[in-house]
mmCIF file of N, CA and C and ligand atoms in Angstrom:
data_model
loop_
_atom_site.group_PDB
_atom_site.id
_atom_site.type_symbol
_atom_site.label_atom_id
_atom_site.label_comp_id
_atom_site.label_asym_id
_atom_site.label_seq_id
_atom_site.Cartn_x
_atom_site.Cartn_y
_atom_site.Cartn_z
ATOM 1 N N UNK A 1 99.752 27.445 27.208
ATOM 2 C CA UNK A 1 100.894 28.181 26.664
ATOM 3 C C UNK A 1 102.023 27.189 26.383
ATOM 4 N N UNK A 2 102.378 27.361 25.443
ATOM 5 C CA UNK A 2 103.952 26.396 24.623
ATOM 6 C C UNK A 2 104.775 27.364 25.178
ATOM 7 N N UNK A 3 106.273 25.957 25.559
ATOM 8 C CA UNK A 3 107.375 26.943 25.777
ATOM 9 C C UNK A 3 108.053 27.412 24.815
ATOM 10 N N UNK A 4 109.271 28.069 24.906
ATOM 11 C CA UNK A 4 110.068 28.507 23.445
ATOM 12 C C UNK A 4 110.407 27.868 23.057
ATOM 13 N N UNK A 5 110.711 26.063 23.308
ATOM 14 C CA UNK A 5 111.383 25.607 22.773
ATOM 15 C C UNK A 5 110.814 24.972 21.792
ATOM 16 N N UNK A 6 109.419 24.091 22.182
ATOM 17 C CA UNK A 6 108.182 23.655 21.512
ATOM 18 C C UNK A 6 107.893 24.736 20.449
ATOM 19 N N UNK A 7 107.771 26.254 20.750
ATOM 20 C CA UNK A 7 107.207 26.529 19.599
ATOM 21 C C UNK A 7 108.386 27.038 18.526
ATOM 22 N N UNK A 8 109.476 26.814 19.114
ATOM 23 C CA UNK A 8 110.933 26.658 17.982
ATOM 24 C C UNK A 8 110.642 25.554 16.997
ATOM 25 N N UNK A 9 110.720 23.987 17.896
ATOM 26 C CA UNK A 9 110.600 23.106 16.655
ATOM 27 C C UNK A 9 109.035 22.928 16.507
ATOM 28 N N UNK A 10 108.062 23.354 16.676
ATOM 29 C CA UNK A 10 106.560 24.069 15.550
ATOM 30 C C UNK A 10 106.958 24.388 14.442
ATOM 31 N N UNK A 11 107.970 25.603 14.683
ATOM 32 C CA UNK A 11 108.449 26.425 13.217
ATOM 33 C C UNK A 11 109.083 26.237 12.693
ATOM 34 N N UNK A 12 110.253 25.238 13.444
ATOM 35 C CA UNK A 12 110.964 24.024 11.765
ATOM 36 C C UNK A 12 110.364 22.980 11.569
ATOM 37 N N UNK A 13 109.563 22.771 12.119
ATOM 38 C CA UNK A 13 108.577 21.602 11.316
ATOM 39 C C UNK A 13 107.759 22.310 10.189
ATOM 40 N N UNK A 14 107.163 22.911 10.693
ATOM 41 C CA UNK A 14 106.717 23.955 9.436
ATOM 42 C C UNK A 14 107.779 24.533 8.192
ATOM 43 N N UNK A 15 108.541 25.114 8.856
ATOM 44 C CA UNK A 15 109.151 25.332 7.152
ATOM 45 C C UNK A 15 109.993 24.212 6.735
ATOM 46 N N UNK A 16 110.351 23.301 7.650
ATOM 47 C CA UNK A 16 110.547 21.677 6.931
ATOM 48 C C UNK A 16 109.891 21.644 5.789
ATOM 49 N N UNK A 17 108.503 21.626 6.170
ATOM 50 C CA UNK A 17 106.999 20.641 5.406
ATOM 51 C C UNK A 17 107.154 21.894 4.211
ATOM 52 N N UNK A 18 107.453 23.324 4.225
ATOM 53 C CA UNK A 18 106.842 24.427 3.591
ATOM 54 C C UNK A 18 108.318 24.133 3.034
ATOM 55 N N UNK A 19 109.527 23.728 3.142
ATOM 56 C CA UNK A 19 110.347 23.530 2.351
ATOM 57 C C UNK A 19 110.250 22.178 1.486
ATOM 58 N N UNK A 20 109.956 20.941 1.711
ATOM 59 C CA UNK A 20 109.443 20.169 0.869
ATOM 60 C C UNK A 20 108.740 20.409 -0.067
ATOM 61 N N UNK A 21 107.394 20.831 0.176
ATOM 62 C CA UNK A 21 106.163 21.109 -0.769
ATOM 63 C C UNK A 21 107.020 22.168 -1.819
ATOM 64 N N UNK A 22 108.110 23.186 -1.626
ATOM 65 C CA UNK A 22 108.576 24.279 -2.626
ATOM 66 C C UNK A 22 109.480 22.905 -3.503
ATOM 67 N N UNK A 23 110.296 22.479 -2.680
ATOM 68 C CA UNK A 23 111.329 21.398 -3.761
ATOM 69 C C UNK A 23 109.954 20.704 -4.360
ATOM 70 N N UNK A 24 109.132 19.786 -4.017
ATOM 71 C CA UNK A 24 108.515 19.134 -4.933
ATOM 72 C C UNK A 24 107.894 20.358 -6.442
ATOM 73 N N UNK A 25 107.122 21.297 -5.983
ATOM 74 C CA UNK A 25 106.915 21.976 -6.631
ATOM 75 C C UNK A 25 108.019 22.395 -7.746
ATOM 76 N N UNK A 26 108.962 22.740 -7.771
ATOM 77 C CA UNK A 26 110.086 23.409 -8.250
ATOM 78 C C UNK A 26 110.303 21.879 -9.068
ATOM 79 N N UNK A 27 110.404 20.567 -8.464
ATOM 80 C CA UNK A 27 110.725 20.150 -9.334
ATOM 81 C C UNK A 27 110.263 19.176 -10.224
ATOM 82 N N UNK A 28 108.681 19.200 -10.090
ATOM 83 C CA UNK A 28 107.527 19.409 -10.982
ATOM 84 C C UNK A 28 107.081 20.421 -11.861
ATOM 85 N N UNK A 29 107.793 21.182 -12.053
ATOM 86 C CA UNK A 29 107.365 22.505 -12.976
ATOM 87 C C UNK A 29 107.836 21.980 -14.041
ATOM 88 N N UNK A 30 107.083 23.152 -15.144
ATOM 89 C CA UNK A 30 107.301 22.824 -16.767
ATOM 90 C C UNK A 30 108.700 23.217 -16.978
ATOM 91 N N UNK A 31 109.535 23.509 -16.442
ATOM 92 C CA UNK A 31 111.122 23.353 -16.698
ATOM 93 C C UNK A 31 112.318 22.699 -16.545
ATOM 94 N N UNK A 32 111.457 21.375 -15.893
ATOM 95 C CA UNK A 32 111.985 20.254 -15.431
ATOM 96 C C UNK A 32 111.787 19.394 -16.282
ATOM 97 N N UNK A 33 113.148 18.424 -16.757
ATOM 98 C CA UNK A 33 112.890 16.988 -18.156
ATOM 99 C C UNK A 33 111.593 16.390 -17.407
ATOM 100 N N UNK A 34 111.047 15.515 -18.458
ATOM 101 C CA UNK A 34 109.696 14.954 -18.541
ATOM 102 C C UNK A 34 110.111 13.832 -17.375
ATOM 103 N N UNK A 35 111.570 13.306 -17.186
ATOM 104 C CA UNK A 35 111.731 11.921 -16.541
ATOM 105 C C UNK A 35 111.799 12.863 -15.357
ATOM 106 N N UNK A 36 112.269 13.567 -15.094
ATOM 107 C CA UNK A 36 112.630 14.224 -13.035
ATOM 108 C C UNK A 36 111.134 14.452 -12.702
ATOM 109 N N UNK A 37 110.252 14.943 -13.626
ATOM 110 C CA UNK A 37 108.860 15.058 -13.102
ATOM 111 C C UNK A 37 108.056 13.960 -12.886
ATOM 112 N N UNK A 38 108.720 12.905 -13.916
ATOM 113 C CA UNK A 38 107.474 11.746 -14.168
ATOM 114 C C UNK A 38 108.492 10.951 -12.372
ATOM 115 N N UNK A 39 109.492 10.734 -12.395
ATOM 116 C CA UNK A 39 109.941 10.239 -11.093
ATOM 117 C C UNK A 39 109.999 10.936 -9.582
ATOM 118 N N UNK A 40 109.863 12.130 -10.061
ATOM 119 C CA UNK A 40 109.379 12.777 -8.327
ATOM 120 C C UNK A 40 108.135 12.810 -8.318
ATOM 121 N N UNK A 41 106.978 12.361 -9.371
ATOM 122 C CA UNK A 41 105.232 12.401 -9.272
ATOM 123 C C UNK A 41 105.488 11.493 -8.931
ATOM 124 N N UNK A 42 105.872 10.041 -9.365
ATOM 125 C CA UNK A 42 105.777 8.488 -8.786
ATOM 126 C C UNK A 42 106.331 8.372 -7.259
ATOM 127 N N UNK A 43 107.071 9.160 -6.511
ATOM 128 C CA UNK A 43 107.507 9.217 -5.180
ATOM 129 C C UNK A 43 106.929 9.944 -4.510
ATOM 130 N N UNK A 44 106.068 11.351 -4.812
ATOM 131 C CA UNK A 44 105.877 12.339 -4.008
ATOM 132 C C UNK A 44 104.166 12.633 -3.939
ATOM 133 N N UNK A 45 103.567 12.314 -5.206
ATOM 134 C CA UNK A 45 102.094 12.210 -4.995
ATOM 135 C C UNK A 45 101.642 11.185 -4.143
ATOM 136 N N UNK A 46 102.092 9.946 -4.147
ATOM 137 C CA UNK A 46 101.511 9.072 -3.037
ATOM 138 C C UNK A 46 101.476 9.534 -1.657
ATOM 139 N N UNK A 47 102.503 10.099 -1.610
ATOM 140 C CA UNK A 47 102.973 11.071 0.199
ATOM 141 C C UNK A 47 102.427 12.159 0.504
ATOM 142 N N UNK A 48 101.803 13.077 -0.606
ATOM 143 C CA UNK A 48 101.091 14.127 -0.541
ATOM 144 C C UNK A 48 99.652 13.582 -0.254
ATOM 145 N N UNK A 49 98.963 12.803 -1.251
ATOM 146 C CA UNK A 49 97.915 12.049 -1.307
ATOM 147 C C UNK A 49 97.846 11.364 0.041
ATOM 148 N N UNK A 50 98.812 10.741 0.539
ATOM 149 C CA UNK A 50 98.730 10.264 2.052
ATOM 150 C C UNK A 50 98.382 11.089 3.179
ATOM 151 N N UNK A 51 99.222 12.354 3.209
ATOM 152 C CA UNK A 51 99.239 13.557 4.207
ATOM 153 C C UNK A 51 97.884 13.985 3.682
ATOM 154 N N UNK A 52 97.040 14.206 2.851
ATOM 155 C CA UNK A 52 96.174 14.747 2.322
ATOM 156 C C UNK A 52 94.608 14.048 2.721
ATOM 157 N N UNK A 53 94.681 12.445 3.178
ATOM 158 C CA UNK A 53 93.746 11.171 3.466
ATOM 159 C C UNK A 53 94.043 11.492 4.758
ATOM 160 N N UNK A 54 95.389 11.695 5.272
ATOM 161 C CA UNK A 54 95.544 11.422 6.771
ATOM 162 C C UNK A 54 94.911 12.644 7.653
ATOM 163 N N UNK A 55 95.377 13.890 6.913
ATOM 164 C CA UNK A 55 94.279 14.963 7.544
ATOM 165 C C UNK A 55 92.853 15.055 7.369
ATOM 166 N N UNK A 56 92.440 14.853 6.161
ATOM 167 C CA UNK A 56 90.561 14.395 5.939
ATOM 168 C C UNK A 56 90.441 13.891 7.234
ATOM 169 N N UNK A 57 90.767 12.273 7.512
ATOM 170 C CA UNK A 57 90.343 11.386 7.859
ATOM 171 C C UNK A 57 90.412 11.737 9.637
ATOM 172 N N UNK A 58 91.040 12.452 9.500
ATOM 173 C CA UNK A 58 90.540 12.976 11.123
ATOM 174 C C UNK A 58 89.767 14.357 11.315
ATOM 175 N N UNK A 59 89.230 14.698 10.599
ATOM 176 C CA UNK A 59 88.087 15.632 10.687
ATOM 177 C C UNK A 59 86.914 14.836 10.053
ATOM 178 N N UNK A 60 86.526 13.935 10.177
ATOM 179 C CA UNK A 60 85.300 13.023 10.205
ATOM 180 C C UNK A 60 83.809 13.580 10.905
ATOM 181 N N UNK A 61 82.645 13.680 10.416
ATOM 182 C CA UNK A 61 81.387 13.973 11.174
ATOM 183 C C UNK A 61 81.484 12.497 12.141
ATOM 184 N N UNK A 62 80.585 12.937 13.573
ATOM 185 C CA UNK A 62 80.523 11.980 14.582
ATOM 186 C C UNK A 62 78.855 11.699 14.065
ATOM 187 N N UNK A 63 78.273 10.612 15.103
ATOM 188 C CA UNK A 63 76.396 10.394 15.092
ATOM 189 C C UNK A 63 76.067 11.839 14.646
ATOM 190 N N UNK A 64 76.476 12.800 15.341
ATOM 191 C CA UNK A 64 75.609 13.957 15.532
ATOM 192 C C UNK A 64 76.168 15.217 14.876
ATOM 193 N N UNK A 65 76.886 15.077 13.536
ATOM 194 C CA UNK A 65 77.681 15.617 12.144
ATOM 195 C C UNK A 65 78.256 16.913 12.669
ATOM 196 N N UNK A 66 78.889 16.400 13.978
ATOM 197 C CA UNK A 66 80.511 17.077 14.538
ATOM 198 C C UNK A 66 81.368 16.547 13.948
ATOM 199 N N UNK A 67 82.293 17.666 13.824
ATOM 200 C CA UNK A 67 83.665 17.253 13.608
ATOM 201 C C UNK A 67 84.775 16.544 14.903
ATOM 202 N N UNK A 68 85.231 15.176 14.304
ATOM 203 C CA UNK A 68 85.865 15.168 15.469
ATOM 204 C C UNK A 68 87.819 15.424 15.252
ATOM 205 N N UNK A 69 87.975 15.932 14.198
ATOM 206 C CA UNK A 69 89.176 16.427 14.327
ATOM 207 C C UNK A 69 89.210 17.711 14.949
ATOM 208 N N UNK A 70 88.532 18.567 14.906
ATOM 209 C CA UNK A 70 87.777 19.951 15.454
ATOM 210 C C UNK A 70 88.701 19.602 17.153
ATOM 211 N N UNK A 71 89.096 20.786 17.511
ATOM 212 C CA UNK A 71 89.404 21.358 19.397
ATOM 213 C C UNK A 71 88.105 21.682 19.475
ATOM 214 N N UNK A 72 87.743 21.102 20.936
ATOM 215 C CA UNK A 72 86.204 21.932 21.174
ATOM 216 C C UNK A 72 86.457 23.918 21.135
ATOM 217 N N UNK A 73 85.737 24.092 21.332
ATOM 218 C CA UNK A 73 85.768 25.797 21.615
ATOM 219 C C UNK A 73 85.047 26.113 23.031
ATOM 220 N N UNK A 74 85.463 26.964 23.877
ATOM 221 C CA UNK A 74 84.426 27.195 24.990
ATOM 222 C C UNK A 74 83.697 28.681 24.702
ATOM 223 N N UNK A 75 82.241 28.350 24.582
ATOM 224 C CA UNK A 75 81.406 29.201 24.154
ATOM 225 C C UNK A 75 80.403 29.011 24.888
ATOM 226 N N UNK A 76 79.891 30.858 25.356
ATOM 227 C CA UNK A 76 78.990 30.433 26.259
ATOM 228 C C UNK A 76 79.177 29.721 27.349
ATOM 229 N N UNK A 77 79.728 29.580 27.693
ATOM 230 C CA UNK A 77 79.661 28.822 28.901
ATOM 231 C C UNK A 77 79.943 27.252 28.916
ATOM 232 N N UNK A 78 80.348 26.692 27.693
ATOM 233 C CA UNK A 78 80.231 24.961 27.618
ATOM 234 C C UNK A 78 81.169 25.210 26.515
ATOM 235 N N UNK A 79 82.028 24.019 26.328
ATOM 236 C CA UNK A 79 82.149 23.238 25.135
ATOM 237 C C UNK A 79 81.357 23.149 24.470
ATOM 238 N N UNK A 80 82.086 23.416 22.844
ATOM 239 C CA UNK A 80 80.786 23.646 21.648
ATOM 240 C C UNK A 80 82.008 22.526 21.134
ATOM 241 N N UNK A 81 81.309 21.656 19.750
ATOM 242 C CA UNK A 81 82.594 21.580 18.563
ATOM 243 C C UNK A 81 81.687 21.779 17.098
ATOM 244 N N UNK A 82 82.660 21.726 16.572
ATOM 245 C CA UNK A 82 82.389 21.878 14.942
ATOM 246 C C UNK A 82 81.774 21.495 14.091
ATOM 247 N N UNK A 83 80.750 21.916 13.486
ATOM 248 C CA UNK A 83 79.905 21.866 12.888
ATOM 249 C C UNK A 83 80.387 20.492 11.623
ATOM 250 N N UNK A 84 80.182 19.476 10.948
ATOM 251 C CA UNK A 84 80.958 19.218 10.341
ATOM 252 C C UNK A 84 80.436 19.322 8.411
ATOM 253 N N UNK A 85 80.745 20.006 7.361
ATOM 254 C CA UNK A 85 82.125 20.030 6.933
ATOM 255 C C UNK A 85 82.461 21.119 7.860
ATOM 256 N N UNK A 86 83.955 20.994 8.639
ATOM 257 C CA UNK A 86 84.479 21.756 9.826
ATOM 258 C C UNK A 86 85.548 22.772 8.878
ATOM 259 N N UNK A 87 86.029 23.870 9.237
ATOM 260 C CA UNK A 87 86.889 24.615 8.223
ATOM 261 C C UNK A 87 88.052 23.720 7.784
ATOM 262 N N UNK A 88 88.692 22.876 8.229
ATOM 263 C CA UNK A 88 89.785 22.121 7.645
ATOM 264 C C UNK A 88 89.192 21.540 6.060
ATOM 265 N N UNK A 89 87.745 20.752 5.971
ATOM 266 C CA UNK A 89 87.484 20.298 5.369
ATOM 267 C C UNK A 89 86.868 21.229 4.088
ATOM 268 N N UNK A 90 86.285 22.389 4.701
ATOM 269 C CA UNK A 90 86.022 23.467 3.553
ATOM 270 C C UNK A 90 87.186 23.792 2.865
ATOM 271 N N UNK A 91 88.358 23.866 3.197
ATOM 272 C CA UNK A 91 89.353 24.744 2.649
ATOM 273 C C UNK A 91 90.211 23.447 2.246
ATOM 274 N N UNK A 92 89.934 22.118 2.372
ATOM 275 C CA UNK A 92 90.901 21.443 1.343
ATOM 276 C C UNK A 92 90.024 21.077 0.124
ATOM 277 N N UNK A 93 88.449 21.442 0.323
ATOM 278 C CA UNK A 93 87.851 20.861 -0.836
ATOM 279 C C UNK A 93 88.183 22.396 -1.765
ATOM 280 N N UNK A 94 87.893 23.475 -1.009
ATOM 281 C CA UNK A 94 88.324 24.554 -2.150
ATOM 282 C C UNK A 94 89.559 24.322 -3.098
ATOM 283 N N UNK A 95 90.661 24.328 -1.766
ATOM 284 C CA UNK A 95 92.050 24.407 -2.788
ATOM 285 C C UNK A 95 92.450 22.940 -3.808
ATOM 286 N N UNK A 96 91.102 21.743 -3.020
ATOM 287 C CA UNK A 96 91.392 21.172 -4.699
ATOM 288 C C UNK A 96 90.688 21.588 -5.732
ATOM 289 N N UNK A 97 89.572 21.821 -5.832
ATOM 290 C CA UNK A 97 89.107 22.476 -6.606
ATOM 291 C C UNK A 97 89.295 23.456 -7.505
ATOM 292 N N UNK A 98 90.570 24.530 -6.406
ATOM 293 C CA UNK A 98 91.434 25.717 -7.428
ATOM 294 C C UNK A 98 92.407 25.939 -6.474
ATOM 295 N N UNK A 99 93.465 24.775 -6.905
ATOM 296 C CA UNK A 99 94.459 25.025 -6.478
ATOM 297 C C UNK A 99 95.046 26.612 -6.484
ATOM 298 N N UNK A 100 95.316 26.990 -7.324
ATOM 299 C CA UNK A 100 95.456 28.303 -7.113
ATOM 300 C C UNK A 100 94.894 29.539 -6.088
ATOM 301 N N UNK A 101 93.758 29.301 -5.223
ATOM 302 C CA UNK A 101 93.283 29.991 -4.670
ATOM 303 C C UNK A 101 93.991 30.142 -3.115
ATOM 304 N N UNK A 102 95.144 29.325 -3.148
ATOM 305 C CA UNK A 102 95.902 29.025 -1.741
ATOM 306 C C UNK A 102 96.488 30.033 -1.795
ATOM 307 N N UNK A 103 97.084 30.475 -2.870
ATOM 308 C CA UNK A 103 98.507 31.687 -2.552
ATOM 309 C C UNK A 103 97.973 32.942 -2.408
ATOM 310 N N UNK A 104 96.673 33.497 -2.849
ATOM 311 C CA UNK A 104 96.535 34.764 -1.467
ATOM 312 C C UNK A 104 95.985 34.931 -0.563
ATOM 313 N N UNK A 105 95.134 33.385 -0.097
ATOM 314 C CA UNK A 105 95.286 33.305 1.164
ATOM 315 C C UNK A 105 96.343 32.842 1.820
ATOM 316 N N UNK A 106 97.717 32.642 1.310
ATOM 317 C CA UNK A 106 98.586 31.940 2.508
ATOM 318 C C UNK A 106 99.088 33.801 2.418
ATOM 319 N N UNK A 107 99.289 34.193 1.173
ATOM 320 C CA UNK A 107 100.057 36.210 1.168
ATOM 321 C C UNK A 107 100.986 35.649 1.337
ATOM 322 N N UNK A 108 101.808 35.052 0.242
ATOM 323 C CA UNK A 108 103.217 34.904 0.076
ATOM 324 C C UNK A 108 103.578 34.772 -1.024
ATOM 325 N N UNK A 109 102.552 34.409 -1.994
ATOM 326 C CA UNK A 109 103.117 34.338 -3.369
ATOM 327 C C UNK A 109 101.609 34.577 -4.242
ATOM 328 N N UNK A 110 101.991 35.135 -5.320
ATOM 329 C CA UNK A 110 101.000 34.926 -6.494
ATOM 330 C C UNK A 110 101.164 34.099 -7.496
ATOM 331 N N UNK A 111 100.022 33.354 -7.928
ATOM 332 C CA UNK A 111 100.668 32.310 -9.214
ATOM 333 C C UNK A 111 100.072 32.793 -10.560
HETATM 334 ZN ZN1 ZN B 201 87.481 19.519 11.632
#
């Protein structure tokens, strides 16, 4: 169990990150001059692309094609872990694939 305070800053770290990703977005859209987009892509895709390598790269298959970014689970009676591709890795290959398919599973926006 987290105390209140831990899971206070959880939830501004989160809408930190969920407030970034809206400014980048917003100011990458087609209503933005060609230069504010072409200079927040040259600053902000490398950092996305980074956060994006840095989470892959710890959900890795082990010898025995576990995931080791995966929490074990207690099942049955033992520690189990994750099968690996583990759900982190299913659901970032989807949403590159269609980006669009994030917003009704996050149920906050439609695009
Ligand atoms: Zn995983």
């Amino acid at each position: 169990m987290i105390s209140d305070a831990l899971s206070r800053a959880f939830s501004l770290l989160d809408q930190d990150m969920l407030g970034y990703l809206d400014a980048v977005e917003e100011l990458t859209d087609a209503h933005e001059a060609d230069e504010t987009v072409l200079a927040v892509a040259r600053t902000e895709v490398p950092r996305l692309i980074a956060a994006l390598r840095g989470t892959l790269g710890n959900h890795q298959a082990d010898i025995l094609g576990l995931c080791l970014g995966c929490a074990p689970t207690w099942t049955d009676g033992r520690f189990t872990r994750t099968p690996w591709p583990c759900p982190v890795i299913d659901a970032a290959h989807t949403y590159l694939k269609d980006p669009t398919s994030i917003y009704p599973d996050l149920g906050q926006r439609s695009r």
